[in-house]
PDB file of C-alpha atoms and ligand atoms in Angstrom:
ATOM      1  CA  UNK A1212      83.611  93.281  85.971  1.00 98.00           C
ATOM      2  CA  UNK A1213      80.288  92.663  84.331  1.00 97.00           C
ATOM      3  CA  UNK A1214      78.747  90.211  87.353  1.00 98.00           C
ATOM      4  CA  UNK A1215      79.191  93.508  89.241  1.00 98.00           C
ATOM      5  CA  UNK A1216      77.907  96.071  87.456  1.00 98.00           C
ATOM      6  CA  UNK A1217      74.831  94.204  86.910  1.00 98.00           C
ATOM      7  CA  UNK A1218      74.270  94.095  90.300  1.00 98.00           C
ATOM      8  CA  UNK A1219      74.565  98.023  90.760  1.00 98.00           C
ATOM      9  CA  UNK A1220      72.098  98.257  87.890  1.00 97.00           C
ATOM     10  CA  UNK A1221      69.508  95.909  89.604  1.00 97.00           C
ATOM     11  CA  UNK A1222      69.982  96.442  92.728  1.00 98.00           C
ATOM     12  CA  UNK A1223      71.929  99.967  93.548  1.00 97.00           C
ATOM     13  CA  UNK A1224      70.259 103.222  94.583  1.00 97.00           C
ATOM     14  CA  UNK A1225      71.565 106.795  93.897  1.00 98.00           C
ATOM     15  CA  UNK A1226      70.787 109.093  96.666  1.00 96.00           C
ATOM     16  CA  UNK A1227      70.978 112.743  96.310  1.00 93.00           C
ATOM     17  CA  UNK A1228      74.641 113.760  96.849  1.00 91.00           C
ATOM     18  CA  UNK A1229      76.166 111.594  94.717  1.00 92.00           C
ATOM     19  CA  UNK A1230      75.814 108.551  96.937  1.00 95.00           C
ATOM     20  CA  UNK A1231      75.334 104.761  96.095  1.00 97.00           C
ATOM     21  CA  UNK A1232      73.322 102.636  97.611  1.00 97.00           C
ATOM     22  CA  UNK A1233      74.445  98.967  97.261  1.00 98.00           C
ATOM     23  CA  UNK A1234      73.042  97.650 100.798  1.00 97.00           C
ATOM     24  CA  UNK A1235      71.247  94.395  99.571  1.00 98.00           C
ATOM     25  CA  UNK A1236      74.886  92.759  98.396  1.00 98.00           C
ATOM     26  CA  UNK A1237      77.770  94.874  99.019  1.00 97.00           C
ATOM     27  CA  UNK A1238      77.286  97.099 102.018  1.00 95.00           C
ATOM     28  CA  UNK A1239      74.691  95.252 104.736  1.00 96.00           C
ATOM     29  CA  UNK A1240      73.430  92.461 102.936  1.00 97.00           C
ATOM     30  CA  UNK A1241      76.576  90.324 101.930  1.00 97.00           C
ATOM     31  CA  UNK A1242      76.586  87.924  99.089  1.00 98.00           C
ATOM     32  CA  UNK A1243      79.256  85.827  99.583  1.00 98.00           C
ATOM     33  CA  UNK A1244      79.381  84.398  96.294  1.00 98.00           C
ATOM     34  CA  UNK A1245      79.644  88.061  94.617  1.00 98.00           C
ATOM     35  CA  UNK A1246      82.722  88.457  97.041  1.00 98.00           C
ATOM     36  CA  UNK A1247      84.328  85.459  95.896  1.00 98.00           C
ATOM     37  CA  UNK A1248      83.941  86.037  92.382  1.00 98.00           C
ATOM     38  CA  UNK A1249      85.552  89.483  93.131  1.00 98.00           C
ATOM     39  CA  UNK A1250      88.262  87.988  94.953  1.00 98.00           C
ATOM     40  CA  UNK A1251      89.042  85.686  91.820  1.00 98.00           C
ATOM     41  CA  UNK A1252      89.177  89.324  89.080  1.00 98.00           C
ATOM     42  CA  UNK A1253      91.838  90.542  91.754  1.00 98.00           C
ATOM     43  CA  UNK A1254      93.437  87.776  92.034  1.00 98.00           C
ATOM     44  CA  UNK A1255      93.533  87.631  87.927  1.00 98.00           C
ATOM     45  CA  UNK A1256      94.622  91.934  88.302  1.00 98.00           C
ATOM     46  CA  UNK A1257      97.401  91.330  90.652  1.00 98.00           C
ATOM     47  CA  UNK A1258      98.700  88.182  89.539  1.00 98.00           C
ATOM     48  CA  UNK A1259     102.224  87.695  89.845  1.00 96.00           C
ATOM     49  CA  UNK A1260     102.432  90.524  93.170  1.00 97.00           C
ATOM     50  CA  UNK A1261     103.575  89.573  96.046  1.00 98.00           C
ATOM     51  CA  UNK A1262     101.196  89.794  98.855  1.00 98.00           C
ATOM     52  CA  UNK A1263     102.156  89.427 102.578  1.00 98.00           C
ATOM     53  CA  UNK A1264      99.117  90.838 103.831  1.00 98.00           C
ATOM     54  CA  UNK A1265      95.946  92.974 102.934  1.00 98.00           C
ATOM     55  CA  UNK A1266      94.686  95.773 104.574  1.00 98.00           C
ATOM     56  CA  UNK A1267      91.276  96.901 104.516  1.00 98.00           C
ATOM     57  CA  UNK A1268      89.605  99.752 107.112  1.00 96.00           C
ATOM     58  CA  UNK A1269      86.471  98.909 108.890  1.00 94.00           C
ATOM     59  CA  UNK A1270      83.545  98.360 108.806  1.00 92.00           C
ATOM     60  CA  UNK A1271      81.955  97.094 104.851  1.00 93.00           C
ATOM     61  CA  UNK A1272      85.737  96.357 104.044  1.00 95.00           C
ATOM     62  CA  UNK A1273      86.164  93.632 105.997  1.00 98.00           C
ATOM     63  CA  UNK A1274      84.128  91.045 104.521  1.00 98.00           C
ATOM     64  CA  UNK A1275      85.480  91.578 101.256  1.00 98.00           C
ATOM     65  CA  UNK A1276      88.749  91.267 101.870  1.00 98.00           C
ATOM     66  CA  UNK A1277      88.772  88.244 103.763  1.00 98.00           C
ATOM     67  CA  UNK A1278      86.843  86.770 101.132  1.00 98.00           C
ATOM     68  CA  UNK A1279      89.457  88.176  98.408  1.00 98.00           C
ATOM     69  CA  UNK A1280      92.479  86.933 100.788  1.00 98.00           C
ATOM     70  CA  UNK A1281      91.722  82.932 100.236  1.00 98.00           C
ATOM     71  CA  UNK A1282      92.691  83.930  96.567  1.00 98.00           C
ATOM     72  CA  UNK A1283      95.551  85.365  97.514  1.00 98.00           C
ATOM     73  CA  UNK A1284      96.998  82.210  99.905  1.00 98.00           C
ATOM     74  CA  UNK A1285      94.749  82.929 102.407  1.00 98.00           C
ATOM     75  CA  UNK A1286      96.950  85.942 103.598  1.00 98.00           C
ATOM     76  CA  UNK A1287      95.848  87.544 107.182  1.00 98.00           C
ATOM     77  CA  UNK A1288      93.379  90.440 106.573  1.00 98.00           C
ATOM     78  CA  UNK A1289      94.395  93.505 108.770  1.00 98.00           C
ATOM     79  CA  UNK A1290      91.539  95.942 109.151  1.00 97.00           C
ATOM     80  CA  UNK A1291      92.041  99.453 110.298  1.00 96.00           C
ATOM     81  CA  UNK A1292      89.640 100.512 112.906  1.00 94.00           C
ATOM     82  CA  UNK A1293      88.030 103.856 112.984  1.00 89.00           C
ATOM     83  CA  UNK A1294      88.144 104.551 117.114  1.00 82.00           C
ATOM     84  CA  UNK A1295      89.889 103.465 119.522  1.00 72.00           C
ATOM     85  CA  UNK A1296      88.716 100.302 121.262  1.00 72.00           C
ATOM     86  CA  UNK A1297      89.581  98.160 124.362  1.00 69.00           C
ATOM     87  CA  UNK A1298      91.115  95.483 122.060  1.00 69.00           C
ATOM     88  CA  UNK A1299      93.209  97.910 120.669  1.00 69.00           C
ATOM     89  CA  UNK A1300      96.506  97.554 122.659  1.00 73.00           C
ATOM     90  CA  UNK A1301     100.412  98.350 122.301  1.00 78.00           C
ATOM     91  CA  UNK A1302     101.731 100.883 119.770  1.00 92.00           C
ATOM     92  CA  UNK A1303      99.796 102.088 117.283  1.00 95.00           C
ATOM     93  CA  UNK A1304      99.952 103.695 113.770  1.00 96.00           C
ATOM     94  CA  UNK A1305      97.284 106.559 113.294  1.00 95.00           C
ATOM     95  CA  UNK A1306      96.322 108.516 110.558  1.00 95.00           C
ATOM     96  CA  UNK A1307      93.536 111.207 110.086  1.00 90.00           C
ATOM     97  CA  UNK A1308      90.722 110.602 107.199  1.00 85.00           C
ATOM     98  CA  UNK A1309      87.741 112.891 106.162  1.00 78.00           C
ATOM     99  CA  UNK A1310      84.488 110.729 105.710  1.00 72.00           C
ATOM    100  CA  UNK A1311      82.514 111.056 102.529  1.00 63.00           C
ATOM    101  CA  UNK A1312      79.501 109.329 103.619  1.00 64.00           C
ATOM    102  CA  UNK A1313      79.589 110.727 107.316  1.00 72.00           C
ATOM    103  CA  UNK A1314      80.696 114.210 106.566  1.00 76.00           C
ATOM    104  CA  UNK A1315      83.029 114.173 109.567  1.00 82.00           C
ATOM    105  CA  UNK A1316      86.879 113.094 110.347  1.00 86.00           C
ATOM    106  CA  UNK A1317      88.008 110.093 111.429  1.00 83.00           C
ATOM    107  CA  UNK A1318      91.360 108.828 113.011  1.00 92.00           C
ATOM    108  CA  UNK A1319      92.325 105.516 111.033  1.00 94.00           C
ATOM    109  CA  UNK A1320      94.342 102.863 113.685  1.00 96.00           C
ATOM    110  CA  UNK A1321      96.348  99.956 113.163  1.00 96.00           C
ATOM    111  CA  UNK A1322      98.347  98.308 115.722  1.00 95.00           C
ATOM    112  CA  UNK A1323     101.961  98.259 115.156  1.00 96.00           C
ATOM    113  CA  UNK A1324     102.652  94.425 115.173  1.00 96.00           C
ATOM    114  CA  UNK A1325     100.173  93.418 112.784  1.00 97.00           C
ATOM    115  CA  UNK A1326     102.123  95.440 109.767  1.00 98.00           C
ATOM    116  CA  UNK A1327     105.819  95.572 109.673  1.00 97.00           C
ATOM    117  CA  UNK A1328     108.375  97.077 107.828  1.00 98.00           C
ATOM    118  CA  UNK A1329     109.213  95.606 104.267  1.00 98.00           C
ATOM    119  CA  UNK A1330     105.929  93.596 104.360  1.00 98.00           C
ATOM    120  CA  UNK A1331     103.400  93.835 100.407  1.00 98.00           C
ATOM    121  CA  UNK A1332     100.225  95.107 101.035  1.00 98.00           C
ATOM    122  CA  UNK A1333      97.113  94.749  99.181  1.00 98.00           C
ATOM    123  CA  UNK A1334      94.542  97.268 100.159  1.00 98.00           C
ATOM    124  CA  UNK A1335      91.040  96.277  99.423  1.00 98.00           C
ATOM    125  CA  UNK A1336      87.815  98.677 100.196  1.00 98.00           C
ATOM    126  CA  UNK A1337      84.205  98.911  98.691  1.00 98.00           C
ATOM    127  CA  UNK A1338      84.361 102.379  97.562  1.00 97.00           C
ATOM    128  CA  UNK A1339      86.214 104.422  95.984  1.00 97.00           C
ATOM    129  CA  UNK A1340      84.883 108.470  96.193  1.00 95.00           C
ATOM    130  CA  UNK A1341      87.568 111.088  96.829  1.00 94.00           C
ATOM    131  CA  UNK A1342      90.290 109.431  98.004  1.00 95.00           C
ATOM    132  CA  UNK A1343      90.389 109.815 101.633  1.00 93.00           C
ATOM    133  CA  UNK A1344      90.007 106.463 103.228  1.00 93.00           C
ATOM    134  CA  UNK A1345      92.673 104.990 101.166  1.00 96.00           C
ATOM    135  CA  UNK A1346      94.988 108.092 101.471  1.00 96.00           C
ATOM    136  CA  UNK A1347      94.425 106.986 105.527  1.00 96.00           C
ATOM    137  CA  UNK A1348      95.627 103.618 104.702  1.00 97.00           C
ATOM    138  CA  UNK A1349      98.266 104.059 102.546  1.00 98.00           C
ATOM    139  CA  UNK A1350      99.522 107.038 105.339  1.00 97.00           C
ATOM    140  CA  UNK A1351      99.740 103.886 107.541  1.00 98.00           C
ATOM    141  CA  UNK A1352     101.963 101.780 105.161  1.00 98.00           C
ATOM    142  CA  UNK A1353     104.219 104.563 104.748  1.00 98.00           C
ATOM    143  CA  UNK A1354     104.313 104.499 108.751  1.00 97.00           C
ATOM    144  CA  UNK A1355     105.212 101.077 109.058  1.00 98.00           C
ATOM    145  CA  UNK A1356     107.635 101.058 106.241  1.00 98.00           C
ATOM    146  CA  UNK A1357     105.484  98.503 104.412  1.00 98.00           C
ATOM    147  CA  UNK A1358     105.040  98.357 100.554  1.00 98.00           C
ATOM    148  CA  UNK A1359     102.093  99.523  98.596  1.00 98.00           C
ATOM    149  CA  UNK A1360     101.656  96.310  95.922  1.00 98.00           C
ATOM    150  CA  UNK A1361      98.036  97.534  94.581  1.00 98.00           C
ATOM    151  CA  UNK A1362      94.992  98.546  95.684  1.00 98.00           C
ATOM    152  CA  UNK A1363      91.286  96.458  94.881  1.00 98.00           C
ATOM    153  CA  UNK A1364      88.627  98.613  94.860  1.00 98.00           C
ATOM    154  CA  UNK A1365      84.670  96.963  94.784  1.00 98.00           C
ATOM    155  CA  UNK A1366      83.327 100.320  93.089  1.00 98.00           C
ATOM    156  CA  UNK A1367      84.856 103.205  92.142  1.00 98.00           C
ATOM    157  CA  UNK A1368      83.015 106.679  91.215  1.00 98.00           C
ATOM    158  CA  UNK A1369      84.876 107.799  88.686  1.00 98.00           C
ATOM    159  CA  UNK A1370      83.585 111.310  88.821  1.00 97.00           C
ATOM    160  CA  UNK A1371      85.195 112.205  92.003  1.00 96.00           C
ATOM    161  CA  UNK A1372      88.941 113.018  92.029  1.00 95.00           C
ATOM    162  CA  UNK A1373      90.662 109.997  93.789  1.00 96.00           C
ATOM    163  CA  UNK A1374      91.330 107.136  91.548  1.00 98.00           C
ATOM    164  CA  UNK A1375      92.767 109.162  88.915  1.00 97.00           C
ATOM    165  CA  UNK A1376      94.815 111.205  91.812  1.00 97.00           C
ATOM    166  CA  UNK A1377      96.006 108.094  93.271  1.00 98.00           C
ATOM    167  CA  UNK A1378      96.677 105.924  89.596  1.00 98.00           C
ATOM    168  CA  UNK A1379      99.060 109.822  89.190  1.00 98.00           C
ATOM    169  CA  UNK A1380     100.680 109.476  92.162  1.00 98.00           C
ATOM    170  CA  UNK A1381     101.925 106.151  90.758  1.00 98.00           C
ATOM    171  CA  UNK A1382      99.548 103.552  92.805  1.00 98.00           C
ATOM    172  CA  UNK A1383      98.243 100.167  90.891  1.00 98.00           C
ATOM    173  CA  UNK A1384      94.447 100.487  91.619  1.00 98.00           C
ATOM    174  CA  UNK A1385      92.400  98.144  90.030  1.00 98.00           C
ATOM    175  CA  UNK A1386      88.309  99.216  90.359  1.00 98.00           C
ATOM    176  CA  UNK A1387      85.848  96.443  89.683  1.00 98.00           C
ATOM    177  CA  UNK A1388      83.625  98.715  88.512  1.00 98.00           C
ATOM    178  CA  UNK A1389      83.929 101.996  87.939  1.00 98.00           C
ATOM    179  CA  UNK A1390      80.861 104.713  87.947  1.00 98.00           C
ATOM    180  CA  UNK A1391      80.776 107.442  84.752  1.00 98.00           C
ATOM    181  CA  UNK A1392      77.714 109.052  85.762  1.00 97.00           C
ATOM    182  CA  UNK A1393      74.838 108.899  87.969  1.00 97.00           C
ATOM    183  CA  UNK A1394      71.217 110.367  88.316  1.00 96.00           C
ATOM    184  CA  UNK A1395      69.560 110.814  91.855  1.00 96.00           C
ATOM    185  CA  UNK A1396      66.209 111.502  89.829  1.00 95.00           C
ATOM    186  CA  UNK A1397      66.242 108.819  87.512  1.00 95.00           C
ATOM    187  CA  UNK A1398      68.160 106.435  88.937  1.00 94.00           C
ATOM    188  CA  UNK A1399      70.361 105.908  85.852  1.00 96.00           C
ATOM    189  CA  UNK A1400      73.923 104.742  86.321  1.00 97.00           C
ATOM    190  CA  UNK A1401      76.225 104.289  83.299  1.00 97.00           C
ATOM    191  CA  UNK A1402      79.604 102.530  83.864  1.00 98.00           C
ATOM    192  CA  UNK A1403      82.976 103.136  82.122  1.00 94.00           C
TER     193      UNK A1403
HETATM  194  P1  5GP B1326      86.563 108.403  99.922  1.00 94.76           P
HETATM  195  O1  5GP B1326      87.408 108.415 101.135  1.00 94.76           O
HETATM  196  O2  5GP B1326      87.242 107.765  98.729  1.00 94.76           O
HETATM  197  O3  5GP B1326      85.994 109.742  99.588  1.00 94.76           O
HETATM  198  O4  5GP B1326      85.311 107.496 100.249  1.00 94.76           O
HETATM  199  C1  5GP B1326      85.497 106.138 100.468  1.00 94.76           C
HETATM  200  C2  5GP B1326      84.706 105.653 101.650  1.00 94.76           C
HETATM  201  O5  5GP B1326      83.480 106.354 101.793  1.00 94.76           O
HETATM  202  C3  5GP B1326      84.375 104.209 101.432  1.00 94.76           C
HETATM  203  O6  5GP B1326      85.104 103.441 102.351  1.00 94.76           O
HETATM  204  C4  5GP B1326      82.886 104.114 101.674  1.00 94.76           C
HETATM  205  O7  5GP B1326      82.671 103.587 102.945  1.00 94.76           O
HETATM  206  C5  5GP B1326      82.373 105.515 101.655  1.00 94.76           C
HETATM  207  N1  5GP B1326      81.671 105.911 100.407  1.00 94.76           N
HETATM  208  C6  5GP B1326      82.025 106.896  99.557  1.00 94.76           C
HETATM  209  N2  5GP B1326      81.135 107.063  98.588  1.00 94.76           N
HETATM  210  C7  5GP B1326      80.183 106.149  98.796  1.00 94.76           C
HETATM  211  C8  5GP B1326      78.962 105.817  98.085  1.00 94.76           C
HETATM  212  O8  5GP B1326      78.562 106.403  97.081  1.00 94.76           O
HETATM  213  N3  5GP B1326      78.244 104.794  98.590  1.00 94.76           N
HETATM  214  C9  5GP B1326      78.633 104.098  99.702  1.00 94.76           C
HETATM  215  N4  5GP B1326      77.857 103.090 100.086  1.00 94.76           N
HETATM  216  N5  5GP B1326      79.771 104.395 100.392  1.00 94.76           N
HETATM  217  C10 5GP B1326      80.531 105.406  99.942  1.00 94.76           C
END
């Protein structure tokens, strides 16, 4: 999506370790407009798929998909949350996730009446690095018996290992943009 990468090219910041910066319209800063326009490519990707419901993990996930679900019938958003949390009540579906960013683990929780067996899911996240969040998420579908339609991804590096893992394993993942390569030093990113 070339609205998109323009953006990164303005606006994003490599950081040593292979991470992206994209605070001031993806990841802090939100423009709204951006997310809309994004909504309307997945909408275009996943046309004809039914969705009952998209599921996104907090926290820069969130926005995103709730913007991307009024192209998709306004369908709730479901959000995984990363710790457990006084709102969090009932049974529960939890799955373990290694963060990229953070270095650490992190238990991935959904509460079991808000995703039911049978049900479509989109799942819709910012980044796509190794794999790990969405292996969390798609852990939880299996749980709940729900069905995997596709996933959305904002930005996918697609130097690390987990879209093409994932696209093997049979998944529908549709990345808006998707990194080659990208230089800490001179701040060059090049896009597939
Ligand atoms: P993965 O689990 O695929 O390795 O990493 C995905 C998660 O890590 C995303 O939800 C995102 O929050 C974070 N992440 C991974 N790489 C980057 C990056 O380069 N920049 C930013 N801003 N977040 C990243």
């Amino acid at each position: 999506m070339r609205e998109l990468e323009e953006r990164i090219k303005q606006e994003g910041i490599v950081r040593e370790g292979n991470v992206l910066k994209v605070d001031s319209f993806l990841n802090h800063q939100c423009d709204v407009a951006l997310y809309a326009d994004m909504g309307d490519e997945w909408a275009r990707r996943f046309a004809g798929r039914p969705v009952d419901k998209i599921l996104t993990i907090e926290a820069s996930g969130i926005g995103i998909a709730c913007v991307a679900a009024t192209r998709f019938n306004n369908t709730p958003v479901v959000f995984a949350r990363k710790s457990q949390s006084i709102n969090l009540d009932g049974e529960q579906y939890v799955a373990r996730v290694h963060s990229y960013t953070h270095g650490n683990d992190n238990t991935v929780i959904v509460a079991k009446r808000f995703l039911n067996k049978g049900e479509h899911v989109l799942i819709i996240d910012d980044f796509l690095a190794n794999g790990c969040a969405l292996d969390g998420l798609i852990e939880i579908c299996e749980q709940a018996g729900a069905i995997v339609e596709g996933i959305g991804i904002a930005v996918e590096k697609g130097f690390q290992p987990g879209g093409k893992r994932l696209r093997e394993k049979g998944f529908d993942v549709q990345s808006l943009a998707i990194v080659k390569s990208m230089d800490a030093k001179t701040g060059k990113i090049e896009f597939e």
